[in-house]
């Protein structure tokens, strides 16, 4: 199969068919998949396919347990959907991610400048800086939240710390890449016209950087809303807290469904909002 | 002499008119500059709204620190992180860190592999140049629904059906990743060069030959690079999925944090950092080879 095929053309020439290079990655990835699948299948639970219908019914319809004398109606379901508990949790999620994004994106400014090769020309400053930033970025937000919760206790503050560290890491990386790709021509032109370095920075580099920076901020805000929705699952405030509180009992599972609907709406709204703002920025 | 004088005068006059023209030109520029659209009211209104939002969210959030003895907490944190639990870190059995790291990578890889294959039909059915505008809108909506469902919640639902374990984690990642992969696949298909397909049409190729020799060679490198990128992300989310007992490193992490066992926690964190850096390095090298 791997041997090259020779084809004789009508004109008498012989052509060698080139070896199809896609076979190598395909074979390797299928082999790795088989190994990984074997490892994954070592740790499997008991399959209960009939549960699919039950769980969706429990989630997206009002609870009805005659044996426990629980008879909820659709009015109860929609009442919970817009209840104070959910509204407060939604607000907390939004505030948490907003503060986290603000803190992270302000903190990242000096570090982004220290990381960029074309401004700091000393190698032993920007290389260790980048290493630290990469180290910060390896931690998922959820892991950060777990550490913060066990350090300072449950609540929105843990979530704020987690989201701001995450935003700090990703914003620094995006921003220093952006600074390195900047056109330094206007900066030099202004300096040759007699502007000093500060003036040249504010009239050439700053206007180039500002729209990108704001765009990155909005992008991060959207990501943070998505992640902080579930951060509460480990106790870091927001919608996840009530999700976790209602998850265990079957009697409150319709509440979980209502929370899921609100999560979905929040994420959709955030998407529309960021799309609108990004359109305005360009 | 007189002639020379006149000539000089003429030149002076010419220079003066030039100067006047320049002045007029710079005057025009200055006028235009003063007539530039002044958006300071709009900009400062937006700045005010943002500042108000920041102040409001700081005030209304519960960010007070209650009864936290920071010195002791940070002392425990420092001691835990400088003394990782080496018995746990080098425990080669199924409960040890090396096996769980392997399991995490396996969850991420098999999930990504499943998603990379399942996303191909979704990608083709969302591409505008394959199915047309209206059907592509429908496909986009389906992909948005898949993407917005948080991974942890999906895992919690799947755990009821498939049971706890790594298989659930892999399936969760497989389903969730379809959303992003299919969207990026569709973009790759839309950016495809139509020339080879027309050429194949011209030589009389049938639809399978067109797909095999016209479409696949163009899109496969893009597909692979997108899937590798998603694998990076999935390694991180696979560590999180363990927190809801869907296999991998998350479970010992959350147990250690609930017991304030900092040394055990730090050994898990070391494993996460090494794993993520290694995977990032390998996949970025592979992507450079692809492009």
XYZ file of C-alpha atoms in Angstrom, chain B residues 41-149:
109
model
C -19.913 63.971 24.491
C -20.607 60.448 23.244
C -17.249 59.127 24.447
C -17.476 60.704 27.881
C -21.049 59.415 28.289
C -19.832 55.884 27.606
C -16.877 56.359 29.951
C -19.268 57.602 32.662
C -21.526 54.576 32.204
C -18.547 52.212 32.468
C -17.210 53.949 35.589
C -20.677 53.893 37.159
C -20.967 50.174 36.378
C -17.571 49.507 37.983
C -18.462 51.453 41.137
C -21.914 49.852 41.352
C -20.556 46.339 41.005
C -17.819 46.929 43.562
C -20.297 48.339 46.083
C -23.056 45.788 45.597
C -20.805 42.702 45.534
C -20.194 40.877 48.735
C -16.428 41.200 48.746
C -15.882 41.564 52.463
C -13.464 39.068 53.966
C -14.880 37.378 57.019
C -12.828 35.702 59.700
C -9.925 34.861 57.464
C -6.594 34.619 59.200
C -4.473 35.466 56.206
C -1.108 34.870 57.821
C -1.952 31.307 58.818
C -3.724 30.549 55.542
C -0.812 31.733 53.452
C 1.624 29.934 55.712
C -0.276 26.660 55.106
C -0.469 27.462 51.399
C 3.282 28.109 51.214
C 4.137 25.023 53.233
C 1.843 22.875 51.129
C 3.214 24.142 47.849
C 6.838 23.738 48.891
C 6.180 20.231 50.218
C 4.059 18.408 47.636
C 2.816 14.979 48.600
C 5.463 12.905 46.805
C 3.882 9.549 47.728
C 0.760 10.633 45.846
C 2.741 12.281 43.039
C 4.698 9.137 42.174
C 2.033 6.585 43.052
C 1.924 4.310 40.014
C -1.383 2.643 40.880
C -4.741 3.653 39.426
C -5.372 6.220 42.170
C -2.039 7.989 41.724
C -1.265 11.212 39.902
C 0.548 9.700 36.854
C -2.355 7.429 35.957
C -4.912 10.196 36.494
C -2.887 12.537 34.281
C -2.849 9.865 31.592
C -6.584 9.462 32.040
C -7.131 13.212 31.692
C -5.165 13.325 28.448
C -7.025 10.240 27.234
C -10.387 11.894 27.993
C -9.342 15.031 26.132
C -7.936 13.143 23.144
C -10.764 10.684 22.656
C -13.322 13.453 23.143
C -11.588 15.655 20.586
C -11.236 12.752 18.141
C -14.939 11.947 18.380
C -15.868 15.620 17.988
C -13.476 16.120 15.063
C -15.229 13.333 13.158
C -18.786 14.139 14.245
C -18.276 17.815 13.371
C -17.528 17.095 9.689
C -21.191 16.587 8.620
C -22.241 19.527 10.828
C -19.560 21.672 9.226
C -20.661 20.805 5.676
C -24.317 21.371 6.575
C -23.479 24.830 7.990
C -21.264 26.043 5.140
C -23.047 28.628 2.997
C -21.549 27.431 -0.287
C -22.774 23.862 0.302
C -26.356 24.170 1.546
C -27.275 27.791 0.810
C -28.035 30.708 3.088
C -31.241 29.595 4.804
C -30.139 26.114 5.818
C -26.813 27.504 6.966
C -28.688 29.783 9.422
C -30.436 26.729 10.873
C -27.107 24.928 11.244
C -25.619 27.953 12.998
C -28.459 28.043 15.511
C -27.944 24.345 16.311
C -24.205 24.929 16.802
C -24.836 27.928 19.082
C -27.150 25.796 21.233
C -24.447 23.107 21.508
C -21.759 25.674 22.351
C -23.661 27.628 24.993
C -24.497 24.613 27.159
